[in-house]
Coordinates of C-alpha atoms in Angstrom, one line a residue:
X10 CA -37.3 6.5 10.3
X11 CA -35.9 3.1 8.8
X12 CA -37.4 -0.1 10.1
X13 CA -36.5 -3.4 9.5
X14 CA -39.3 -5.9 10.5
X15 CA -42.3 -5.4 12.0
X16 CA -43.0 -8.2 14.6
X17 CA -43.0 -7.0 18.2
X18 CA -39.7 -8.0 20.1
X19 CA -40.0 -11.3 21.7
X20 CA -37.3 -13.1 24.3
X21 CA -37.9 -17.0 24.6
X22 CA -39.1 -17.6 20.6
X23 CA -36.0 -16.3 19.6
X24 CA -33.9 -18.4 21.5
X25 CA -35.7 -21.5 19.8
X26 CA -36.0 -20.3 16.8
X27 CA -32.3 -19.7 16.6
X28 CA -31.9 -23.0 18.3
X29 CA -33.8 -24.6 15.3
X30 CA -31.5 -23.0 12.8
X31 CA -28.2 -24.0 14.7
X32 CA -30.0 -27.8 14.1
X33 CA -30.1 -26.9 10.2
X34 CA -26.8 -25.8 10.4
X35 CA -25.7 -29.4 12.5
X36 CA -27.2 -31.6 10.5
X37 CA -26.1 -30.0 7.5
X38 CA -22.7 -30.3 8.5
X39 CA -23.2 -34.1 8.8
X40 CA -21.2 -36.6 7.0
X41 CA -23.5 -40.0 5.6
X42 CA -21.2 -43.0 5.0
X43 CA -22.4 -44.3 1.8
X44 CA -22.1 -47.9 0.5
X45 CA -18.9 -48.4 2.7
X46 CA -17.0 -45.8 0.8
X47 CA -13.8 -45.0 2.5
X48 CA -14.7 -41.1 2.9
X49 CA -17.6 -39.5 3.6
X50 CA -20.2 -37.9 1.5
X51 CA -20.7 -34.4 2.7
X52 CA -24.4 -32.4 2.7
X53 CA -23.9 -29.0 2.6
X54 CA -27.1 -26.5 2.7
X55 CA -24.4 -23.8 4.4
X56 CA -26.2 -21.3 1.5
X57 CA -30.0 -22.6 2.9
X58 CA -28.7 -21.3 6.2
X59 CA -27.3 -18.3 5.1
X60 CA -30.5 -17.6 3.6
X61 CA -32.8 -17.8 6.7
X62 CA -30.5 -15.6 8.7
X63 CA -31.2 -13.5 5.6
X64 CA -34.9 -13.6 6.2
X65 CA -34.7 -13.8 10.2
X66 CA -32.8 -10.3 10.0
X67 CA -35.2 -9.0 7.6
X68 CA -38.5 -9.9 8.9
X69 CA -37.7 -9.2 12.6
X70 CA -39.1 -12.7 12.8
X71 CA -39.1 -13.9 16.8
X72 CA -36.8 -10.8 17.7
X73 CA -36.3 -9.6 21.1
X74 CA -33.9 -6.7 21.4
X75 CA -34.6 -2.9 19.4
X76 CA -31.7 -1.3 18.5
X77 CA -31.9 2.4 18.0
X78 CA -29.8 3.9 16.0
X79 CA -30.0 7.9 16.0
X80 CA -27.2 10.0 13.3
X81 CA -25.6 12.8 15.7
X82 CA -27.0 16.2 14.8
X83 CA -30.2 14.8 13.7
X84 CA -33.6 13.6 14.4
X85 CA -33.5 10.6 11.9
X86 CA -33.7 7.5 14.0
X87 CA -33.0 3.9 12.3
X88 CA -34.6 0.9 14.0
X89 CA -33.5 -2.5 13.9
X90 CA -35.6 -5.5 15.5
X91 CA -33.0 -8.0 16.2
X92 CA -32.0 -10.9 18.0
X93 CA -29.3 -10.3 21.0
X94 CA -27.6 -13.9 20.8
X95 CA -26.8 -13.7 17.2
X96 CA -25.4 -10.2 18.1
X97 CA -23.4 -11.6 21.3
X98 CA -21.8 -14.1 19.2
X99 CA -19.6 -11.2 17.2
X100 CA -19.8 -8.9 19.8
X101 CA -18.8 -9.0 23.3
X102 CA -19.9 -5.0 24.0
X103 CA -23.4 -6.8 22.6
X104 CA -23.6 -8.9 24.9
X105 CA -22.7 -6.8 28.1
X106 CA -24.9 -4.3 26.7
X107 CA -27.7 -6.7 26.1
X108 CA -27.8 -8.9 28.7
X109 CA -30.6 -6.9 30.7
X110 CA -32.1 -4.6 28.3
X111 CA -34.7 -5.0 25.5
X112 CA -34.0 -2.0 24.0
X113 CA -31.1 0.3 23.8
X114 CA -30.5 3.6 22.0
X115 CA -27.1 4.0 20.3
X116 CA -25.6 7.0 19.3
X117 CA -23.1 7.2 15.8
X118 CA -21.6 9.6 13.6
X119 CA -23.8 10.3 10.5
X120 CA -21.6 8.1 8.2
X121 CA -21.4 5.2 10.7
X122 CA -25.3 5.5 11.4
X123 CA -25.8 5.1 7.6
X124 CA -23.9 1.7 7.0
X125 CA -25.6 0.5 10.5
X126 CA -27.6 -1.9 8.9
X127 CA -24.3 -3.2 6.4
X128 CA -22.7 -3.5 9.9
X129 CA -25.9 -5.3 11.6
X130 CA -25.8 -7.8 8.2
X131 CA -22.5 -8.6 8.9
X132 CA -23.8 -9.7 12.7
X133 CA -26.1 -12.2 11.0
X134 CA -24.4 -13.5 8.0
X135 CA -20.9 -13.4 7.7
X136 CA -20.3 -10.8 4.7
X137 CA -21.2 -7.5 3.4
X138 CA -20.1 -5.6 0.4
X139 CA -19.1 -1.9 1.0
X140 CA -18.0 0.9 -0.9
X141 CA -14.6 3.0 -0.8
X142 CA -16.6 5.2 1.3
X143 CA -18.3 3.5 3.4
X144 CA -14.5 1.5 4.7
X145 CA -13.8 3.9 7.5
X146 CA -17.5 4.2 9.0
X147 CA -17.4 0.1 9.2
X148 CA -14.0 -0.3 10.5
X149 CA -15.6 2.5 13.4
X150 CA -18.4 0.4 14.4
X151 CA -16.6 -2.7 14.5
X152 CA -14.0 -1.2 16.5
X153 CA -16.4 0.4 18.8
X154 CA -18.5 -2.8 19.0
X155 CA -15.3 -5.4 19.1
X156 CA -16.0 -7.1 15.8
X157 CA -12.7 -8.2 15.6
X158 CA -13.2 -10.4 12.3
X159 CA -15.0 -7.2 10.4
X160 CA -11.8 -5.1 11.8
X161 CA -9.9 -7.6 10.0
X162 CA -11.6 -7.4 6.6
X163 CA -12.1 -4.3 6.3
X164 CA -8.3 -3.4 6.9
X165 CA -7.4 -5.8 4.5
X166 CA -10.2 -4.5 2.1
X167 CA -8.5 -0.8 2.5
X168 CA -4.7 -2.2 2.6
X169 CA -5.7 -4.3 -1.1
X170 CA -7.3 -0.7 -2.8
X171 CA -4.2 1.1 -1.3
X172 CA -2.2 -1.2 -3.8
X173 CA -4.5 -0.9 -6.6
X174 CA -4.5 2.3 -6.6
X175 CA -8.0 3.1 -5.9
X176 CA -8.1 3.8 -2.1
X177 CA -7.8 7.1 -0.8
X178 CA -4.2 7.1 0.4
X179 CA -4.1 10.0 2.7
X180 CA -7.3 10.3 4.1
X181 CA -6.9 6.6 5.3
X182 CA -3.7 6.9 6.7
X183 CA -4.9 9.8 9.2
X184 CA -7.7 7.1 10.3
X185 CA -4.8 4.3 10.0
X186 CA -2.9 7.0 12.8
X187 CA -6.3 8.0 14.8
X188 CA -6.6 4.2 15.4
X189 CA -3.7 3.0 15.9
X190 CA -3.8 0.5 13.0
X191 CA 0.3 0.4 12.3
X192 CA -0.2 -2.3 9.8
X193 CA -2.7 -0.4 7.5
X194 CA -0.5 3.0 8.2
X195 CA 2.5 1.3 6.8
X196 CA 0.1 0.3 3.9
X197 CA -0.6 3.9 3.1
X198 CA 3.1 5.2 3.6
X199 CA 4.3 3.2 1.0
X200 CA 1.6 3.4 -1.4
X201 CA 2.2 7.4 -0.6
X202 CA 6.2 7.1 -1.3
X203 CA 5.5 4.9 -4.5
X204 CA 2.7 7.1 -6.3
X205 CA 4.2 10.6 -4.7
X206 CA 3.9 12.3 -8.2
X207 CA 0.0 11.3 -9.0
X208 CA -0.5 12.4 -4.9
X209 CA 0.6 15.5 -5.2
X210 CA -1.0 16.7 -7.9
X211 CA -4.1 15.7 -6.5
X212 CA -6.8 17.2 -4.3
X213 CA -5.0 14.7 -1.4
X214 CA -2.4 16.8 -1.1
X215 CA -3.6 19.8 0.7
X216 CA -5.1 17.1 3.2
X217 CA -1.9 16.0 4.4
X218 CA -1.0 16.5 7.7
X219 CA 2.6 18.1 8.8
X220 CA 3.3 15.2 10.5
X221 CA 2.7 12.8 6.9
X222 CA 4.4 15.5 5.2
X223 CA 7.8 15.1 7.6
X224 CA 7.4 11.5 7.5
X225 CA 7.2 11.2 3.6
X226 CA 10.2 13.8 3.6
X227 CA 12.6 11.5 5.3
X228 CA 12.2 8.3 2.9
X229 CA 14.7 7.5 0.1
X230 CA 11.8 5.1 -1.5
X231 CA 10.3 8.3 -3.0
X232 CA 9.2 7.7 -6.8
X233 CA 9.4 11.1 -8.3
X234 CA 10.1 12.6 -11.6
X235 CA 13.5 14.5 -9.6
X236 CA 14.6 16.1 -6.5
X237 CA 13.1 19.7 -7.7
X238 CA 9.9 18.4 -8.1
X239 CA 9.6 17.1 -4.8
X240 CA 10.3 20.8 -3.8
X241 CA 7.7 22.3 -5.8
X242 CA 5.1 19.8 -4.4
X243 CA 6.5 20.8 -0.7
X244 CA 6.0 24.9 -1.8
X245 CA 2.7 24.2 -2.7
X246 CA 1.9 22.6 0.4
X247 CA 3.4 25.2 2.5
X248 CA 1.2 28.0 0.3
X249 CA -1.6 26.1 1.5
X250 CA -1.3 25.0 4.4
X251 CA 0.6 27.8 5.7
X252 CA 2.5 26.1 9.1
X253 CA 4.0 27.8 11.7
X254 CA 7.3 28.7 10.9
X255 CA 9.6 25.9 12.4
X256 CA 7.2 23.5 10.8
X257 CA 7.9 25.1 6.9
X258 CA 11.6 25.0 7.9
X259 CA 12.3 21.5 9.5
X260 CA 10.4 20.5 6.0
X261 CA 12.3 22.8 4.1
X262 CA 15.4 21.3 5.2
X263 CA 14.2 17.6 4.4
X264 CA 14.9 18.6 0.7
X265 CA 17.9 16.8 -0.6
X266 CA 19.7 19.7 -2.4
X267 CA 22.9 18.0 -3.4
X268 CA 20.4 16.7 -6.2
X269 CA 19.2 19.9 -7.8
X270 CA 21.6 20.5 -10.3
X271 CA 23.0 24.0 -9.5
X272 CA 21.4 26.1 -12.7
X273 CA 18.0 25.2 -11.0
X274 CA 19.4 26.2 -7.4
X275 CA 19.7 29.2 -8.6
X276 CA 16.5 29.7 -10.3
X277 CA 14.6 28.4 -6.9
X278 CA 17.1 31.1 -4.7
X279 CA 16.0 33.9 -7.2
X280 CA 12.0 33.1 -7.8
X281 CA 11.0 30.5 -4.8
X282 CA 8.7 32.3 -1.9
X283 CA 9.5 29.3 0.3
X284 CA 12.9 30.3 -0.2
X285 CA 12.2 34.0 0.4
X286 CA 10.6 33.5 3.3
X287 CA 12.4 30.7 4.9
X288 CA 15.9 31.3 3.4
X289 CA 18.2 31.3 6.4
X290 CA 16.8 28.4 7.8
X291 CA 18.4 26.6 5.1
X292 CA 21.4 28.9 3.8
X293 CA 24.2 26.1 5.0
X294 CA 22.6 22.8 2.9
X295 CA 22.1 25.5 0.2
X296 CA 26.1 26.2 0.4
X297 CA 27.1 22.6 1.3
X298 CA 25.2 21.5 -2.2
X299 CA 26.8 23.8 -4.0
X300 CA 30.0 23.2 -2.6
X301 CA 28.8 19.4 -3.9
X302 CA 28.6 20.1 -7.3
X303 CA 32.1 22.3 -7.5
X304 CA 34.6 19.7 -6.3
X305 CA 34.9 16.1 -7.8
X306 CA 32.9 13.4 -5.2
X307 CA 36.3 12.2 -4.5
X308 CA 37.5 15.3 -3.8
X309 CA 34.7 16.1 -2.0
X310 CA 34.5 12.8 0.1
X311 CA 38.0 13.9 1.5
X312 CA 36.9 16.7 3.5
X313 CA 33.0 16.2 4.2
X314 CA 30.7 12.9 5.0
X315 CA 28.9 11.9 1.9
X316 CA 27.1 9.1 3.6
X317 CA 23.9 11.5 4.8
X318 CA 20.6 11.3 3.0
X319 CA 21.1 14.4 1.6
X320 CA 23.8 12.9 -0.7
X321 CA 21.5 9.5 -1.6
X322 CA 19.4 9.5 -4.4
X323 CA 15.5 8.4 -4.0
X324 CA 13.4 6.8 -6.9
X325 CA 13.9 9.4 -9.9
X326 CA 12.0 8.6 -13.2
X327 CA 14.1 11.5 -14.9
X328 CA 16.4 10.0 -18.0
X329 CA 19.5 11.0 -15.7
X330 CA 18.6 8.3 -13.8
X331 CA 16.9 5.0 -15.3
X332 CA 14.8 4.1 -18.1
X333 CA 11.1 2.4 -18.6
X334 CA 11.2 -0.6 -20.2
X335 CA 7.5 -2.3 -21.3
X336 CA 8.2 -6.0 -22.3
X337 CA 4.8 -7.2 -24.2
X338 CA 3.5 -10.9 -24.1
X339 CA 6.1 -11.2 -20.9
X340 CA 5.9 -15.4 -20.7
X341 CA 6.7 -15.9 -23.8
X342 CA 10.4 -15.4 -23.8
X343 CA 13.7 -14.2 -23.0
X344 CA 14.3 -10.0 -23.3
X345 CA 17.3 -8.2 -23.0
X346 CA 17.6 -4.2 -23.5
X347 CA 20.3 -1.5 -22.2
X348 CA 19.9 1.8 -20.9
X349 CA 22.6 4.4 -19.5
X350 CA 22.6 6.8 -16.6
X351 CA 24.6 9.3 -14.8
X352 CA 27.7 8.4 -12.8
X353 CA 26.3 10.2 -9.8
X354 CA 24.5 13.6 -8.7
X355 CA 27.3 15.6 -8.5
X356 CA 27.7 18.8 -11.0
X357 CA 31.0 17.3 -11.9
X358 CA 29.8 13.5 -12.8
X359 CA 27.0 15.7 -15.4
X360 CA 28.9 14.2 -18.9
X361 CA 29.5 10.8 -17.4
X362 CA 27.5 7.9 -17.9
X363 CA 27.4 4.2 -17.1
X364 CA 26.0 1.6 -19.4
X365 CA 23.3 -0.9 -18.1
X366 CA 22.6 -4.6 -19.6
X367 CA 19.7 -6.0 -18.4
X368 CA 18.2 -9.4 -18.8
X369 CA 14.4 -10.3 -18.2
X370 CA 13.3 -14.3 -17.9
X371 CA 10.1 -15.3 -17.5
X372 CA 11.3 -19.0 -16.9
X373 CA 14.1 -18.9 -14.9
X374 CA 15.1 -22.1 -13.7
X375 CA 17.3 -22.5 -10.0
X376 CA 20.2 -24.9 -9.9
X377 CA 18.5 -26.7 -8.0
X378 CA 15.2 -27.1 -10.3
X379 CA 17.1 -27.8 -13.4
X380 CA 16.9 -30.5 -15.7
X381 CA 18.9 -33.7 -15.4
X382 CA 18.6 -35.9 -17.8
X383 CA 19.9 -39.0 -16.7
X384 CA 21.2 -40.8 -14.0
X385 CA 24.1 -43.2 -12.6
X386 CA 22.3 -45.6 -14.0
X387 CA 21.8 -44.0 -17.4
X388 CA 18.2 -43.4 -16.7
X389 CA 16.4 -40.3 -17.9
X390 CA 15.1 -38.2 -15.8
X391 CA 12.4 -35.8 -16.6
X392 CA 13.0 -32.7 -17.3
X393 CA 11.6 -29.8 -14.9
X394 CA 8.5 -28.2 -16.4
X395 CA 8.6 -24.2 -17.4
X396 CA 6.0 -23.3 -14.2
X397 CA 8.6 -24.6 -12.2
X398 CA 10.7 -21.8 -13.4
X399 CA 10.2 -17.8 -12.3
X400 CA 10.6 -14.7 -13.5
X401 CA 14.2 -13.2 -13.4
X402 CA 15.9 -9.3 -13.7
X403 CA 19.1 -9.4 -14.5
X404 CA 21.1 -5.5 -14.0
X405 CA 25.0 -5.6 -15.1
X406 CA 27.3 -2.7 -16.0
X407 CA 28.4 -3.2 -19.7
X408 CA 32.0 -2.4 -18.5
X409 CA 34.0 -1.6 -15.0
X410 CA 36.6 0.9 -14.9
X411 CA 37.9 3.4 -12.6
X412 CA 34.9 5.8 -13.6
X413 CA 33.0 4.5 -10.4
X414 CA 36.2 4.7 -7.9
X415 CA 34.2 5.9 -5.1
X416 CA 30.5 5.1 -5.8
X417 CA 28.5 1.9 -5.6
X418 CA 25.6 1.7 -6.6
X419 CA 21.7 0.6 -6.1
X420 CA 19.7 -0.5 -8.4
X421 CA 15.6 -0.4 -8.1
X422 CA 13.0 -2.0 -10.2
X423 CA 9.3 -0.5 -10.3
X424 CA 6.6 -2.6 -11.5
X425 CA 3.4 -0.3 -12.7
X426 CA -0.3 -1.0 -12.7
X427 CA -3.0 1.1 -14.4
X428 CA -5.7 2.8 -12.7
X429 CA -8.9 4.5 -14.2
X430 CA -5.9 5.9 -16.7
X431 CA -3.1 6.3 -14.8
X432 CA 0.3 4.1 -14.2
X433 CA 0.7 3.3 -10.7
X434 CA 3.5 1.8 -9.1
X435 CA 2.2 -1.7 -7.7
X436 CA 5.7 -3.2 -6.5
X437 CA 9.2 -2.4 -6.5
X438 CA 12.6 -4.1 -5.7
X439 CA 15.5 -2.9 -5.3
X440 CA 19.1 -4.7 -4.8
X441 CA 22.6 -3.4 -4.5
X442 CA 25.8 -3.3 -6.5
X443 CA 27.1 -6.5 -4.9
X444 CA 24.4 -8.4 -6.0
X445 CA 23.0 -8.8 -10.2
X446 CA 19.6 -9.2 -9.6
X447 CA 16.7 -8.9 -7.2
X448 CA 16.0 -12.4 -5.3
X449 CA 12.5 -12.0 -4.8
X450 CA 11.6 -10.2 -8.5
X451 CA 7.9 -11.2 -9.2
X452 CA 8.4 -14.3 -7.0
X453 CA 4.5 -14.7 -6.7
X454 CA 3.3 -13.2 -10.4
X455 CA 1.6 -15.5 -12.7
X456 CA 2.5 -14.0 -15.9
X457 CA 1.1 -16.6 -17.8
X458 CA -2.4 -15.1 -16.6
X459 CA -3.9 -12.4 -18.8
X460 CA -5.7 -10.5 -15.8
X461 CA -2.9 -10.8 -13.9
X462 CA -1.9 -7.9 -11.2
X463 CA 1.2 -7.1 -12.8
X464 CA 0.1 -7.1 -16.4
X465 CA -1.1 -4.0 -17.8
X466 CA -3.2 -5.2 -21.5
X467 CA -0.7 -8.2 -21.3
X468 CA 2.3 -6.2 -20.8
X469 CA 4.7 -5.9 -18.0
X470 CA 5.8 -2.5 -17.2
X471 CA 8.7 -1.8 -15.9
X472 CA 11.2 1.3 -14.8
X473 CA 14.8 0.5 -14.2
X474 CA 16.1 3.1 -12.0
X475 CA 20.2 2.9 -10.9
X476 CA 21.3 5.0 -7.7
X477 CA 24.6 6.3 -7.1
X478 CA 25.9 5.9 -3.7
X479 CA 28.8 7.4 -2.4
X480 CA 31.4 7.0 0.5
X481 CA 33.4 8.8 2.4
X482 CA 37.3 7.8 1.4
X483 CA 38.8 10.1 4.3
X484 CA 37.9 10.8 7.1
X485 CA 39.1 14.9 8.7
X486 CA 40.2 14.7 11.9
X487 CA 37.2 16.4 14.1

């Protein structure tokens, strides 16, 4: 048994004792002219108030509704003495509920029944502080109790931890499903895509859903060491979960094999169970990707559609494919580095490679921002200030030749952040061959701040990733 309070439930007394404090909160709010001044002085004792709310909750002081709150499965029985308009004025179930009754029983989960009296506080004062834990159980009761604000908060609260790395990303996102929340789903999906490597070799993995699992399949934003890994993580799951049968294959044939280079194709054929189990389900992608690597793409793109996803690239971290750049003290100057990757996935493309410049600004000033010094008139002008200026990625090829007849490509920046030890990805842009750099790169990072959510110990760090894309030149007759 938990109580709060000890005063018996009263009706009337509460209504003017709450009364009283909306006065406080009134004539705190009021604004004194003083001496004529041309704005008013304000009076605020908003924390005074805050206080006795504190206290009335507390103390059960002038109460008139019991709230029982009893854990499903058990005999453990919370009891709250409370006050039904300060209730209504969050909740409209409250105030139905309340508007005849004295005293109700309610019956929660055992995780929502223990964060009851967070939720209750929230009823009285505004604000509560929770634990990663404790998010779902309060985003239940406010849903059930249509505490539209808390719903609010606490999705936001789960949605900011999902980009910091510290929320549990699957878990949530079956709650995010259950609830109909498409906002905080989409929150988890892309924290999933973006951190896919630390996910799946975590105890998360085996908690996803086949439905997650197809859904994570299908995305080209995937940041993963390479395409084989991605298989390995989906054998894994498959040993675990063990599906039915069309589910293993439908995933089986979201694998982008095209982008295994053929030496491990045949190493999965020979020693993969998936594979030995679930071979002919996937026999023709098997033979269209080595048919892939044989021909030259332009050869190739001839005879067979290249523009599938089974031909695109996602997010590789391999060397093949990009390089990590970590640029210390970022503010402080210009940086330039290079880096070189292959010309595309294809078998054929293996001994060719495409140089990258790149160029990182801190300062970057628009046209229309810079400086003039003087006008008509021969009057200087100031010049624009460095925070007027933002960061700026800069991704050329060091040459053009005939070497990329055929491909274009993409180019993706990934921004990390550290968590409790391990680099997450906290951001990523991505821009294509027609365009040098990425519009909105760090528009709203302040790099000039130490704590800043993009700095990891004062550094920015960065992986430049470039994605071949190829097209289909002719088209066969069907």
């Amino acid at each position: 048994m938990f109580r709060i309070g000890h005063c018996k439930p009263r009706s009337w007394g509460s209504f003017w004792a709450i009364l009283t404090l909306v006065g406080l909160a009134t004539r705190a709010a009021q604004r004194a002219d003083v001496g004529g001044e041309a704005a008013g002085t304000s009076i605020n004792h908003s924390q005074m108030l805050l206080q006795r709310l504190q206290d009335l909750l507390r103390q059960g002081n002038a109460s008139d509704v019991v709230l029982r709150v009893q854990a499903a499965g058990t005999d453990e029985v919370r009891v709250f003495h409370a006050h039904r308009l300060l209730l209504g004025l969050h909740s409209e179930l409250f105030r139905e509920m309340l508007s005849n009754q004295t005293e109700v029983m309610l019956q929660e989960s055992r995780d929502c029944a223990s964060v009851f009296d967070k939720f209750v506080r929230y009823l009285y004062c505004g604000e509560l502080t929770l634990l990663l834990a404790q998010a779902i159980p309060l985003h239940k009761l406010a849903t059930k109790y249509r505490v539209a604000s808390l719903q609010r908060g606490v999705a936001d609260y789960m949605r900011a931890h999902l980009a910091a790395g510290a929320g549990p990303a699957v878990g949530w996102y079956h709650y995010a499903v259950s609830t109909g929340d498409e906002a905080l789903r989409e929150s988890c999906l892309q924290f999933l895509a973006w951190n896919l490597s630390a996910v799946a070799g975590s105890s998360e993995w085996s908690a996803v859903s086949p439905e997650l699992l197809a859904q994570l399949l299908q995305r080209s934003d995937l940041v993963l060491q390479d395409e084989l890994e991605l298989f390995q993580a989906l054998e894994a799951w498959l040993g675990r979960a063990r599906p039915v049968p069309a589910v293993a294959e439908r995933a089986l044939r979201s694998i982008r094999y095209p982008m295994i280079p053929p030496a491990q194709l045949f190493q999965l054929q020979a020693r993969s169970a998936a594979l030995a189990r679930h071979g002919p389900a996937v026999a023709d992608l098997l033979l269209q990707a080595y048919q892939f690597h044989a021909a030259s793409p332009l050869h190739y793109a001839k005879f067979f559609d290249v523009n599938g996803s089974a031909f695109l690239p996602r997010n590789y971290l391999a060397p093949a494919w990009g390089a990590p750049w970590v640029i210390n003290n970022p503010a402080r100057d210009d940086r330039s580095t290079s880096f070189q990757t292959q010309l595309g996935p294809s078998g054929h493309d293996a001994g060719r490679r495409v140089t990258w410049n790149v160029l990182f600004s801190p300062r970057w000033l628009p046209v229309s921002l810079r400086p003039v010094y003087a006008d008509a008139a021969g009057t200087a002008l100031p010049a624009a200030r460095p925070e007027d200026g933002r960061p700026r990625l800069v991704v050329t090829p060091a040459s053009s030749g005939g070497d990329a007849a055929g491909v274009s490509f993409q180019k993706t920046v990934l921004v990390g952040a550290r968590h409790q030890g391990r680099l997450l990805v906290r951001h990523a842009y991505s821009f294509h061959q027609s365009s040098e750099e990425a519009g909105d790169f760090l528009a709203h990072a302040d790099l000039q701040r130490r704590n800043s959510e993009y700095l990891v110990e004062n550094a920015l760090h960065l992986h430049l990733i470039v994605k071949p894309v190829y097209h289909t030149l002719i088209r066969t007759p069907k």
